[in-house]
Amino acid sequence: MPDAVPTDALVSLRGVSKHFGEGEARVDALRDVTLEINAGEVVGLLGPSGSGKSTLLNAIGCIVEPNEGWIALDGEVVFDNRWQRNDLRRLRLEKIGFIFQSHNLLPFLNCVDNVALVLHLAGRPKGEAQHRAIELLDYLQVGHRRQAMPAQLSGGEAQRVAIARALANRPRIILADEPTAALDSERAGIVMDLLRKLAREQEAAIIAVTHDEKIIGRLDRICRLRDGRLVSTTENRAGPRSETTT
Amino acid sequence: MNLAFRDIRHKLGRFVLTCLGLSLLLGVVVTMAGIYRGQTADALALVRSIGADIWVVQADSHGPFAESSRIPGDTREMIARIGGVLEAGSITLQTVQIGRDGRRLRLQVVGFEPGRPGGPVNMVEGRPITRSHYEMIADRQTGLSLGDKVDFGRRAYTVVGLTQGSVTLSGDSVVYMTLKDAQDLQFDLTPPETRREFARGSQRTNTDIVNAVVARISPNIPAEAIAADVRRWKHLSVLSAGQQEAILVTTVIERARRQLGLFMGVLTVVSAVIIALIVYTMTMEKLREIATLKLIGAPDRTIIGLIVQQALLMGVVGFITGSTLVALARDRFPRRVVMDPGDLVILFGVVVVVCLLASALGVRVAVRVDPARALVG
């Protein structure tokens, strides 16, 4: 594991392997994955079920510790001996935003509090957290639903609130697991365009696991995995399709 | 932002119902503690209301409450003449059961000599007994009112005064009448019995018998010195007030007290198990939310706080509601329920500790939740 990270990439993986179980029950989820993702880039992880996409996303999100290789996020090598469980959570809080397939909003908080919670956990004053949350909800065009509870939102509204929560702390890395799976093609396009715009504006790296062929055209790079190996990385030379405004 | 309160507010109806159920359970624990205290208070109520420094009873007997004691009626004069005795009075005790308004009324009849120790001291209404016969003072618990006529044996007694809190160790209400009336009630034969006894040639039975003589002594004279004087009469024993109370608490009601204490302990354990199950279930229902919290970076203390605060709030609300319900309903219990503030503070502490221990199970589950669980669709 290097003392200094020999790259300027925002997310860097070198020879990352991860297996679950031992002996005959051993499953190799990731095998020698090396990958670099720069600020402002929107990268898609594609592959069949069981190819290691979610494990790779979990490893970048500091949820799964690799058995071999190393991962560096924003210039810091994670999972070495210095990192405790709460340190990793702190890193996730400050540097990583998560967008889930099912929005995973906390059902007992209204929209604005779901977003403000992340800022609250980061120690921001209540007034500042509320102001930032409302600002983000307005930006994502769900400001008028700020007092609604998650159960009262449509799928598209809930996903936009979830995106607002992921962006609240201005993270440098956004991990999205099937962010458009629950949306129709029009809404899926809006969400992806929004993520692209945020990646540019906030100099963030966006890594999305997807099966959704509709959004592939909106990715900067496509990484295909099979049996835990990164089998191809394709630049989207045609560039993203014209953006749809929300 | 307090997540515990937000979650409770979100499922308020369910939380209220859970607390209500818990409050009934904790209310039973509070009631058991109250009955436990009430039994002691009842046992000591009569002894303390008489306020005697010494009890003179039958030789080798533990007094009129623990076992039978019969001594001659002139014992009072003998005791009153001992140096250091300020005043003495004879008393009789007997349990009677009468019918009143279609219900059975169990009463402890105390016969005493008006103007001497042994009479009621906690009168709340009416007047003391002033006539030699057929007047009585009853405790309010009997349901009797001033002026009511009560039939005992062949005679009717008029209620002239009411007391509050005069009960026996078994919870029966106490009524007071003159010593002579009480002796007649206890020992007088009915006319047919008298005729039968006369026909068989037996002599008239001596009815001048009392159960105990109670005395107040000078504060300058040690009770033990007077007791030594009394014990020189071989047919008498002496108990101090402290010994009388100790006999009642440690022997007469000891087994019942232990039974109640054991039952209270079992109920506390049952409450702990139920609280633990509720907290565990509440935690299991929130696993996805807990995983999401971990994933977005919430520290363990936030998640532990969510579980522990809810468990504590549930216990505190349940305890306060349960105690309030018992306080409102305690006069309807057949036995006295004494809600001692010290006991309530101790029980509150026990509930808090139980909630903390019970939440440990939920915390253990929550701390082990894998944040990756939030990513599972």
PDB file of C-alpha atoms in Angstrom, chain A residues 57-58 63 85-86 89-90 92-93 98 100-102 104-110 113 116-118 120-121 130 149 165 177, chain B residues 1 3 6-7 10 286 288-290 292-300 302-303 306 367 370-377:
ATOM      1  CA  LEU A  57     -19.286   0.248  -5.821  1.00  0.00           C
ATOM      2  CA  ASN A  58     -19.232  -0.894  -2.179  1.00  0.00           C
ATOM      3  CA  ILE A  63     -18.249  -0.420   2.752  1.00  0.00           C
ATOM      4  CA  ARG A  85     -15.003   2.207  11.280  1.00  0.00           C
ATOM      5  CA  ASN A  86     -16.129   5.686  12.331  1.00  0.00           C
ATOM      6  CA  ARG A  89     -18.155   6.795   7.992  1.00  0.00           C
ATOM      7  CA  ARG A  90     -16.764  10.288   8.395  1.00  0.00           C
ATOM      8  CA  ARG A  92     -18.383   8.813   3.468  1.00  0.00           C
ATOM      9  CA  LEU A  93     -20.184  11.698   5.114  1.00  0.00           C
ATOM     10  CA  PHE A  98     -24.961   7.816  -2.360  1.00  0.00           C
ATOM     11  CA  PHE A 100     -29.908   4.286  -4.303  1.00  0.00           C
ATOM     12  CA  GLN A 101     -32.095   2.330  -6.675  1.00  0.00           C
ATOM     13  CA  SER A 102     -34.939   2.668  -4.205  1.00  0.00           C
ATOM     14  CA  ASN A 104     -33.951   5.025   0.781  1.00  0.00           C
ATOM     15  CA  LEU A 105     -35.244   8.239   2.258  1.00  0.00           C
ATOM     16  CA  LEU A 106     -35.831   7.981   5.991  1.00  0.00           C
ATOM     17  CA  PRO A 107     -39.619   7.548   6.248  1.00  0.00           C
ATOM     18  CA  PHE A 108     -39.922   9.481   9.515  1.00  0.00           C
ATOM     19  CA  LEU A 109     -38.319  12.693   8.194  1.00  0.00           C
ATOM     20  CA  ASN A 110     -39.866  15.091   5.726  1.00  0.00           C
ATOM     21  CA  ASP A 113     -35.047  17.121   6.990  1.00  0.00           C
ATOM     22  CA  ALA A 116     -30.601  18.499   6.147  1.00  0.00           C
ATOM     23  CA  LEU A 117     -29.784  15.351   8.157  1.00  0.00           C
ATOM     24  CA  VAL A 118     -26.535  14.821   6.253  1.00  0.00           C
ATOM     25  CA  HIS A 120     -26.558  17.985  10.606  1.00  0.00           C
ATOM     26  CA  LEU A 121     -24.393  14.858  10.919  1.00  0.00           C
ATOM     27  CA  GLN A 130     -32.086  23.934   6.495  1.00  0.00           C
ATOM     28  CA  MET A 149     -43.125  12.860   3.908  1.00  0.00           C
ATOM     29  CA  ARG A 165     -29.442  14.392   0.024  1.00  0.00           C
ATOM     30  CA  ASP A 177     -26.709   2.179  -7.710  1.00  0.00           C
TER      31      ASP A 177
ATOM     32  CA  MET B   1     -32.417  16.879  14.899  1.00  0.00           C
ATOM     33  CA  LEU B   3     -34.232  11.013  15.145  1.00  0.00           C
ATOM     34  CA  ARG B   6     -39.122  12.027  14.752  1.00  0.00           C
ATOM     35  CA  ASP B   7     -39.543   8.283  14.396  1.00  0.00           C
ATOM     36  CA  HIS B  10     -44.112   9.254  12.543  1.00  0.00           C
ATOM     37  CA  LYS B 286     -35.633  -0.190  11.108  1.00  0.00           C
ATOM     38  CA  ARG B 288     -32.879  -0.576   6.345  1.00  0.00           C
ATOM     39  CA  GLU B 289     -33.055   2.912   7.821  1.00  0.00           C
ATOM     40  CA  ILE B 290     -30.140   2.066  10.125  1.00  0.00           C
ATOM     41  CA  THR B 292     -28.936   3.975   5.255  1.00  0.00           C
ATOM     42  CA  LEU B 293     -27.837   6.080   8.228  1.00  0.00           C
ATOM     43  CA  LYS B 294     -24.557   4.180   8.393  1.00  0.00           C
ATOM     44  CA  LEU B 295     -24.054   4.508   4.663  1.00  0.00           C
ATOM     45  CA  ILE B 296     -24.528   8.263   4.644  1.00  0.00           C
ATOM     46  CA  GLY B 297     -22.018   8.533   7.470  1.00  0.00           C
ATOM     47  CA  ALA B 298     -23.981   8.601  10.726  1.00  0.00           C
ATOM     48  CA  PRO B 299     -21.704   7.596  13.623  1.00  0.00           C
ATOM     49  CA  ASP B 300     -22.620   4.714  15.933  1.00  0.00           C
ATOM     50  CA  THR B 302     -26.410   8.534  16.486  1.00  0.00           C
ATOM     51  CA  ILE B 303     -27.802   5.056  15.833  1.00  0.00           C
ATOM     52  CA  LEU B 306     -32.002   6.453  18.320  1.00  0.00           C
ATOM     53  CA  VAL B 367     -24.262  -1.947  15.416  1.00  0.00           C
ATOM     54  CA  ASP B 370     -24.012  -3.867   7.264  1.00  0.00           C
ATOM     55  CA  PRO B 371     -24.372  -0.474   5.550  1.00  0.00           C
ATOM     56  CA  ALA B 372     -24.382  -2.365   2.231  1.00  0.00           C
ATOM     57  CA  ARG B 373     -27.871  -3.548   3.195  1.00  0.00           C
ATOM     58  CA  ALA B 374     -29.126  -0.103   2.150  1.00  0.00           C
ATOM     59  CA  LEU B 375     -27.918  -0.769  -1.386  1.00  0.00           C
ATOM     60  CA  VAL B 376     -29.961  -3.938  -1.747  1.00  0.00           C
ATOM     61  CA  GLY B 377     -32.984  -3.095  -3.882  1.00  0.00           C
TER      62      GLY B 377
END
